[in-house]
mmCIF file of C-alpha atoms in Angstrom:
data_model
loop_
_atom_site.group_PDB
_atom_site.id
_atom_site.type_symbol
_atom_site.label_atom_id
_atom_site.label_comp_id
_atom_site.label_asym_id
_atom_site.label_seq_id
_atom_site.Cartn_x
_atom_site.Cartn_y
_atom_site.Cartn_z
ATOM 1 C CA UNK A 265 -0.007 0.108 -0.019
ATOM 2 C CA UNK A 266 1.603 3.371 -0.968
ATOM 3 C CA UNK A 267 0.948 6.125 1.345
ATOM 4 C CA UNK A 268 1.121 9.810 0.040
ATOM 5 C CA UNK A 269 -0.193 13.123 1.565
ATOM 6 C CA UNK A 270 -0.580 16.236 -0.430
ATOM 7 C CA UNK A 271 -2.729 18.605 1.660
ATOM 8 C CA UNK A 272 -3.866 21.834 -0.227
ATOM 9 C CA UNK A 273 -1.363 24.472 0.740
ATOM 10 C CA UNK A 274 -2.460 28.004 1.732
ATOM 11 C CA UNK A 275 -1.937 30.916 -0.424
ATOM 12 C CA UNK A 276 1.649 32.193 -0.170
ATOM 13 C CA UNK A 277 1.298 35.937 0.036
ATOM 14 C CA UNK A 278 4.284 38.205 0.183
ATOM 15 C CA UNK A 279 3.994 40.919 2.833
ATOM 16 C CA UNK A 280 6.768 43.306 2.455
ATOM 17 C CA UNK A 281 5.790 45.265 5.497
ATOM 18 C CA UNK A 282 6.616 42.418 7.859
ATOM 19 C CA UNK A 283 10.246 42.459 6.613
ATOM 20 C CA UNK A 284 12.202 45.295 8.352
ATOM 21 C CA UNK A 285 15.613 43.725 8.571
ATOM 22 C CA UNK A 286 18.315 45.775 6.596
ATOM 23 C CA UNK A 287 19.718 42.569 5.286
ATOM 24 C CA UNK A 288 16.361 41.218 3.966
ATOM 25 C CA UNK A 289 16.350 40.600 0.158
ATOM 26 C CA UNK A 290 12.792 40.949 -1.130
ATOM 27 C CA UNK A 291 13.615 39.273 -4.458
ATOM 28 C CA UNK A 292 14.692 36.054 -2.641
ATOM 29 C CA UNK A 293 11.367 36.203 -0.686
ATOM 30 C CA UNK A 294 9.394 36.660 -3.939
ATOM 31 C CA UNK A 295 11.165 33.712 -5.655
ATOM 32 C CA UNK A 296 10.439 31.473 -2.780
ATOM 33 C CA UNK A 297 6.786 32.458 -2.705
ATOM 34 C CA UNK A 298 6.486 31.592 -6.462
ATOM 35 C CA UNK A 299 8.057 28.162 -5.730
ATOM 36 C CA UNK A 300 5.696 27.497 -2.629
ATOM 37 C CA UNK A 301 2.678 28.478 -4.751
ATOM 38 C CA UNK A 302 2.881 25.079 -6.651
ATOM 39 C CA UNK A 303 1.257 22.136 -4.859
ATOM 40 C CA UNK A 304 -0.138 18.719 -5.747
ATOM 41 C CA UNK A 305 -3.443 20.430 -6.160
ATOM 42 C CA UNK A 306 -1.959 23.150 -8.377
ATOM 43 C CA UNK A 307 0.916 21.451 -10.264
ATOM 44 C CA UNK A 308 0.736 23.812 -13.170
ATOM 45 C CA UNK A 309 0.469 27.720 -12.960
ATOM 46 C CA UNK A 310 0.683 30.535 -15.341
ATOM 47 C CA UNK A 311 1.897 34.016 -14.616
ATOM 48 C CA UNK A 312 -1.653 35.290 -13.666
ATOM 49 C CA UNK A 313 -2.375 32.517 -11.363
ATOM 50 C CA UNK A 314 1.057 32.547 -9.434
ATOM 51 C CA UNK A 315 0.614 36.163 -9.151
ATOM 52 C CA UNK A 316 -2.782 35.923 -7.607
ATOM 53 C CA UNK A 317 -1.418 33.270 -5.158
ATOM 54 C CA UNK A 318 1.513 35.357 -4.289
ATOM 55 C CA UNK A 319 0.075 38.798 -4.218
ATOM 56 C CA UNK A 320 2.688 39.942 -6.830
ATOM 57 C CA UNK A 321 2.107 41.862 -10.077
ATOM 58 C CA UNK A 322 1.927 39.804 -13.153
ATOM 59 C CA UNK A 323 5.081 41.471 -14.567
ATOM 60 C CA UNK A 324 7.067 40.672 -11.353
ATOM 61 C CA UNK A 325 5.740 37.179 -11.442
ATOM 62 C CA UNK A 326 6.693 36.726 -15.102
ATOM 63 C CA UNK A 327 10.299 37.834 -14.523
ATOM 64 C CA UNK A 328 10.640 35.444 -11.413
ATOM 65 C CA UNK A 329 9.089 32.412 -13.167
ATOM 66 C CA UNK A 330 11.204 32.869 -16.298
ATOM 67 C CA UNK A 331 14.331 33.356 -14.138
ATOM 68 C CA UNK A 332 13.567 30.127 -12.080
ATOM 69 C CA UNK A 333 13.080 28.337 -15.436
ATOM 70 C CA UNK A 334 16.560 29.408 -16.624
ATOM 71 C CA UNK A 335 18.034 28.186 -13.150
ATOM 72 C CA UNK A 336 16.305 24.762 -13.581
ATOM 73 C CA UNK A 337 13.770 24.945 -10.817
ATOM 74 C CA UNK A 338 10.788 25.522 -13.286
ATOM 75 C CA UNK A 339 9.898 23.795 -16.455
ATOM 76 C CA UNK A 340 7.561 24.954 -19.228
ATOM 77 C CA UNK A 341 6.901 23.709 -22.715
ATOM 78 C CA UNK A 342 5.244 26.930 -24.117
ATOM 79 C CA UNK A 343 6.611 29.626 -21.719
ATOM 80 C CA UNK A 344 3.301 30.303 -20.432
ATOM 81 C CA UNK A 345 2.274 27.286 -18.139
ATOM 82 C CA UNK A 346 4.907 26.220 -15.711
ATOM 83 C CA UNK A 347 5.477 23.258 -13.362
ATOM 84 C CA UNK A 348 8.173 22.459 -10.668
ATOM 85 C CA UNK A 349 11.414 20.943 -12.132
ATOM 86 C CA UNK A 350 13.226 17.847 -10.643
ATOM 87 C CA UNK A 351 16.044 20.197 -9.571
ATOM 88 C CA UNK A 352 13.653 21.349 -6.761
ATOM 89 C CA UNK A 353 14.263 18.092 -5.165
ATOM 90 C CA UNK A 354 17.879 18.888 -4.635
ATOM 91 C CA UNK A 355 16.923 21.430 -2.029
ATOM 92 C CA UNK A 356 14.911 19.009 0.025
ATOM 93 C CA UNK A 357 17.398 16.105 -0.272
ATOM 94 C CA UNK A 358 20.279 18.400 0.626
ATOM 95 C CA UNK A 359 18.294 19.392 3.950
ATOM 96 C CA UNK A 360 17.689 15.666 4.667
ATOM 97 C CA UNK A 361 21.115 14.309 3.941
ATOM 98 C CA UNK A 362 22.635 17.009 6.201
ATOM 99 C CA UNK A 363 20.708 16.104 9.235
ATOM 100 C CA UNK A 364 22.935 14.371 11.648
ATOM 101 C CA UNK A 365 19.885 12.987 13.598
ATOM 102 C CA UNK A 366 18.889 11.172 10.272
ATOM 103 C CA UNK A 367 22.170 9.320 10.108
ATOM 104 C CA UNK A 368 22.067 8.448 13.680
ATOM 105 C CA UNK A 369 18.515 7.167 13.490
ATOM 106 C CA UNK A 370 18.919 5.092 10.373
ATOM 107 C CA UNK A 371 20.518 1.918 11.802
ATOM 108 C CA UNK A 372 18.197 1.806 14.766
ATOM 109 C CA UNK A 373 15.128 2.354 12.530
ATOM 110 C CA UNK A 374 16.517 -0.661 10.497
ATOM 111 C CA UNK A 375 16.844 -2.797 13.411
ATOM 112 C CA UNK A 376 13.294 -1.841 14.581
ATOM 113 C CA UNK A 377 11.868 -2.547 11.282
ATOM 114 C CA UNK A 378 13.610 -5.926 11.087
ATOM 115 C CA UNK A 379 12.405 -7.034 14.613
ATOM 116 C CA UNK A 380 8.778 -6.137 13.978
ATOM 117 C CA UNK A 381 8.448 -6.965 10.293
ATOM 118 C CA UNK A 382 6.899 -3.425 9.725
ATOM 119 C CA UNK A 383 7.876 -0.109 8.284
ATOM 120 C CA UNK A 384 9.578 2.230 10.801
ATOM 121 C CA UNK A 385 10.434 6.010 10.431
ATOM 122 C CA UNK A 386 11.539 9.145 11.756
ATOM 123 C CA UNK A 387 9.379 12.284 11.516
ATOM 124 C CA UNK A 388 9.833 15.921 12.390
ATOM 125 C CA UNK A 389 7.159 18.575 12.804
ATOM 126 C CA UNK A 390 6.682 21.180 10.137
ATOM 127 C CA UNK A 391 3.950 23.527 11.042
ATOM 128 C CA UNK A 392 0.847 21.411 11.439
ATOM 129 C CA UNK A 393 2.251 18.480 9.428
ATOM 130 C CA UNK A 394 4.818 15.814 10.027
ATOM 131 C CA UNK A 395 7.621 15.172 7.418
ATOM 132 C CA UNK A 396 9.433 11.732 7.399
ATOM 133 C CA UNK A 397 13.046 12.527 7.236
ATOM 134 C CA UNK A 398 14.225 8.766 7.456
ATOM 135 C CA UNK A 399 12.551 5.535 6.588
ATOM 136 C CA UNK A 400 13.400 1.880 7.111
ATOM 137 C CA UNK A 401 11.051 0.019 4.677
ATOM 138 C CA UNK A 402 10.217 -3.487 5.577
ATOM 139 C CA UNK A 403 10.705 -5.824 2.495
ATOM 140 C CA UNK A 404 7.525 -7.812 3.116
ATOM 141 C CA UNK A 405 5.287 -7.197 0.113
ATOM 142 C CA UNK A 406 2.287 -6.215 2.194
ATOM 143 C CA UNK A 407 3.978 -3.758 4.500
ATOM 144 C CA UNK A 408 2.987 -0.274 4.674
ATOM 145 C CA UNK A 409 4.898 2.031 2.130
ATOM 146 C CA UNK A 410 5.852 5.448 3.141
ATOM 147 C CA UNK A 411 8.310 7.450 1.027
ATOM 148 C CA UNK A 412 11.109 9.695 2.375
ATOM 149 C CA UNK A 413 9.811 13.275 2.488
ATOM 150 C CA UNK A 414 6.157 12.149 2.823
ATOM 151 C CA UNK A 415 3.814 14.554 4.765
ATOM 152 C CA UNK A 416 0.749 13.879 6.837
ATOM 153 C CA UNK A 417 -1.470 16.164 9.018
ATOM 154 C CA UNK A 418 0.135 16.061 12.322
ATOM 155 C CA UNK A 419 -3.089 15.582 14.415
ATOM 156 C CA UNK A 420 -4.140 12.365 12.505
ATOM 157 C CA UNK A 421 -0.844 10.420 13.153
ATOM 158 C CA UNK A 422 0.900 8.925 16.231
ATOM 159 C CA UNK A 423 4.174 10.684 15.362
ATOM 160 C CA UNK A 424 2.414 14.015 14.941
ATOM 161 C CA UNK A 425 0.517 13.668 18.202
ATOM 162 C CA UNK A 426 3.823 13.048 20.079
ATOM 163 C CA UNK A 427 5.482 16.015 18.393
ATOM 164 C CA UNK A 428 2.415 18.162 19.262
ATOM 165 C CA UNK A 429 2.202 16.883 22.722
ATOM 166 C CA UNK A 430 5.808 18.109 23.413
ATOM 167 C CA UNK A 431 5.507 21.595 21.917
ATOM 168 C CA UNK A 432 5.620 24.683 24.277
ATOM 169 C CA UNK A 433 2.134 26.108 24.718
ATOM 170 C CA UNK A 434 2.580 29.051 22.406
ATOM 171 C CA UNK A 435 3.925 26.761 19.625
ATOM 172 C CA UNK A 436 1.067 24.339 20.133
ATOM 173 C CA UNK A 437 -1.468 27.121 19.964
ATOM 174 C CA UNK A 438 0.143 28.127 16.550
ATOM 175 C CA UNK A 439 0.120 24.703 15.146
ATOM 176 C CA UNK A 440 -3.379 23.988 16.057
ATOM 177 C CA UNK A 441 -4.425 27.290 14.518
ATOM 178 C CA UNK A 442 -2.943 26.106 11.237
ATOM 179 C CA UNK A 443 -5.069 22.795 11.103
ATOM 180 C CA UNK A 444 -8.566 21.758 11.241
ATOM 181 C CA UNK A 445 -9.481 18.727 13.682
ATOM 182 C CA UNK A 446 -11.444 16.149 11.904
ATOM 183 C CA UNK A 447 -12.241 12.421 12.082
ATOM 184 C CA UNK A 448 -8.725 11.660 11.357
ATOM 185 C CA UNK A 449 -7.504 13.437 14.526
ATOM 186 C CA UNK A 450 -9.993 11.239 16.563
ATOM 187 C CA UNK A 451 -12.040 14.251 17.663
ATOM 188 C CA UNK A 452 -13.309 17.612 16.392
ATOM 189 C CA UNK A 453 -13.036 19.186 19.805
ATOM 190 C CA UNK A 454 -9.837 21.111 20.379
ATOM 191 C CA UNK A 455 -10.258 20.882 24.254
ATOM 192 C CA UNK A 456 -10.615 17.080 23.836
ATOM 193 C CA UNK A 457 -7.628 16.840 21.628
ATOM 194 C CA UNK A 458 -5.453 18.898 24.114
ATOM 195 C CA UNK A 459 -6.551 16.662 26.793
ATOM 196 C CA UNK A 460 -5.157 13.669 24.748
ATOM 197 C CA UNK A 461 -2.065 15.435 24.070
ATOM 198 C CA UNK A 462 -1.505 15.948 27.693
ATOM 199 C CA UNK A 463 -1.975 12.240 28.190
ATOM 200 C CA UNK A 464 0.518 11.418 25.403
ATOM 201 C CA UNK A 465 3.025 13.669 27.021
ATOM 202 C CA UNK A 466 2.719 12.113 30.385
ATOM 203 C CA UNK A 467 2.850 8.483 29.041
ATOM 204 C CA UNK A 468 5.564 8.975 26.519
ATOM 205 C CA UNK A 469 4.037 7.385 23.510
ATOM 206 C CA UNK A 470 0.973 7.609 21.107
ATOM 207 C CA UNK A 471 -1.146 5.246 19.236
ATOM 208 C CA UNK A 472 -3.258 6.105 16.158
ATOM 209 C CA UNK A 473 -5.915 3.437 15.682
ATOM 210 C CA UNK A 474 -7.318 3.317 12.137
ATOM 211 C CA UNK A 475 -7.990 7.143 12.127
ATOM 212 C CA UNK A 476 -5.803 8.433 9.170
ATOM 213 C CA UNK A 477 -6.888 5.397 7.302
ATOM 214 C CA UNK A 478 -9.181 2.583 8.224
ATOM 215 C CA UNK A 479 -6.536 0.050 7.432
ATOM 216 C CA UNK A 480 -3.717 1.474 9.349
ATOM 217 C CA UNK A 481 -2.397 1.625 12.762
ATOM 218 C CA UNK A 482 0.638 3.697 13.990
ATOM 219 C CA UNK A 483 2.724 3.890 17.179
ATOM 220 C CA UNK A 484 5.242 6.615 17.971
ATOM 221 C CA UNK A 485 7.670 7.841 20.823
ATOM 222 C CA UNK A 486 9.549 11.096 21.069
ATOM 223 C CA UNK A 487 13.266 11.676 20.509
ATOM 224 C CA UNK A 488 14.792 14.615 22.624
ATOM 225 C CA UNK A 489 17.965 16.447 21.718
ATOM 226 C CA UNK A 490 20.934 17.531 23.786
ATOM 227 C CA UNK A 491 18.778 20.227 25.486
ATOM 228 C CA UNK A 492 15.881 17.900 26.205
ATOM 229 C CA UNK A 493 13.667 19.338 23.465
ATOM 230 C CA UNK A 494 11.674 16.835 21.546
ATOM 231 C CA UNK A 495 12.706 17.351 17.948
ATOM 232 C CA UNK A 496 11.555 13.992 16.213
ATOM 233 C CA UNK A 497 9.488 10.877 16.638
ATOM 234 C CA UNK A 498 10.014 7.312 15.969
ATOM 235 C CA UNK A 499 7.067 5.570 14.467
ATOM 236 C CA UNK A 500 5.931 2.334 13.280
ATOM 237 C CA UNK A 501 3.051 2.019 10.742
ATOM 238 C CA UNK A 502 1.123 -1.426 10.016
ATOM 239 C CA UNK A 503 -2.004 -2.744 8.537
ATOM 240 C CA UNK A 504 -4.638 -2.976 11.019
ATOM 241 C CA UNK A 505 -5.170 -6.675 10.344
ATOM 242 C CA UNK A 506 -1.530 -7.392 11.625
ATOM 243 C CA UNK A 507 -2.156 -6.461 15.151
ATOM 244 C CA UNK A 508 -4.869 -5.135 17.452
ATOM 245 C CA UNK A 509 -4.335 -1.814 19.104
ATOM 246 C CA UNK A 510 -4.196 -3.618 22.500
ATOM 247 C CA UNK A 511 -1.506 -5.938 21.143
ATOM 248 C CA UNK A 512 0.546 -2.940 19.725
ATOM 249 C CA UNK A 513 0.512 -1.427 23.370
ATOM 250 C CA UNK A 514 2.344 -4.602 24.587
ATOM 251 C CA UNK A 515 4.410 -5.726 21.656
ATOM 252 C CA UNK A 516 5.129 -2.641 19.458
ATOM 253 C CA UNK A 517 5.152 0.481 21.685
ATOM 254 C CA UNK A 518 7.903 -0.800 24.107
ATOM 255 C CA UNK A 519 10.156 -1.366 21.130
ATOM 256 C CA UNK A 520 9.403 1.887 19.569
ATOM 257 C CA UNK A 521 10.205 3.725 22.906
ATOM 258 C CA UNK A 522 13.470 1.699 23.206
ATOM 259 C CA UNK A 523 14.417 2.836 19.631
ATOM 260 C CA UNK A 524 13.775 6.370 20.541
ATOM 261 C CA UNK A 525 15.875 5.950 23.637
ATOM 262 C CA UNK A 526 18.675 4.486 21.666
ATOM 263 C CA UNK A 527 18.670 7.307 19.110
ATOM 264 C CA UNK A 528 18.598 9.864 22.018
ATOM 265 C CA UNK A 529 21.508 8.180 23.616
ATOM 266 C CA UNK A 530 23.624 8.211 20.419
ATOM 267 C CA UNK A 531 22.618 11.807 19.635
ATOM 268 C CA UNK A 532 23.571 13.196 23.093
ATOM 269 C CA UNK A 533 26.512 10.783 23.999
ATOM 270 C CA UNK A 534 24.557 9.777 27.281
ATOM 271 C CA UNK A 535 23.492 6.251 28.430
ATOM 272 C CA UNK A 536 20.033 4.834 28.202
ATOM 273 C CA UNK A 537 17.858 5.422 31.179
ATOM 274 C CA UNK A 538 14.754 3.091 30.575
ATOM 275 C CA UNK A 539 15.356 -0.422 31.517
#
């Protein structure tokens, strides 16, 4: 089963009044806004459409898009309608490959995946979404397939709930303001969801039971950095027919938490604390 998530992105509007720093280069901001205007729901844009999404004039948008095309970040067959070019991926993969945490986590994820016979991953929070920065894919044909760089709504996933649960209050407020709670979050009540996040923070793990997808279950545990801040989550995803939620609490979650501890220990150079 191939998992993919492409949530519609909000309009990327350039607001020059918010940029008061003397070093700030408005042209760079505008170029990035144009790139961010392309989404799975909007794979092709012309000058007018991109201008409306970014709040830039058509003339400015035209110059930016033609420049980005010449640099290899956009492609066009007719010089009127544009798409993102493969070169854009270089930016994302450069970020992923430069993460020490990713390199530290990879062997532990592979061990976890091998022991459980399921797909394991490492996710970070990006706004109101999670982003998978490392994946250990189980070779079993029926295992859940998650691609490197896949995004999901944070409230709908075990990894996302772990990461949200460990945010400072102001950051949590901001993240929840950027999303809408629905069935995939398990509740549409923000108060109920916040109560569940408090439980997750206290117990140190989260379980998503057939909420993002009726056929999927997930378990996750937090990974803290040298300063004790939770910056990532280890997760395991499996088809609901493989194990019940109750069985996962006894068989999967302890191993997920142990893996998170091992990654934290390697990241910080400290011994494991959980028996």
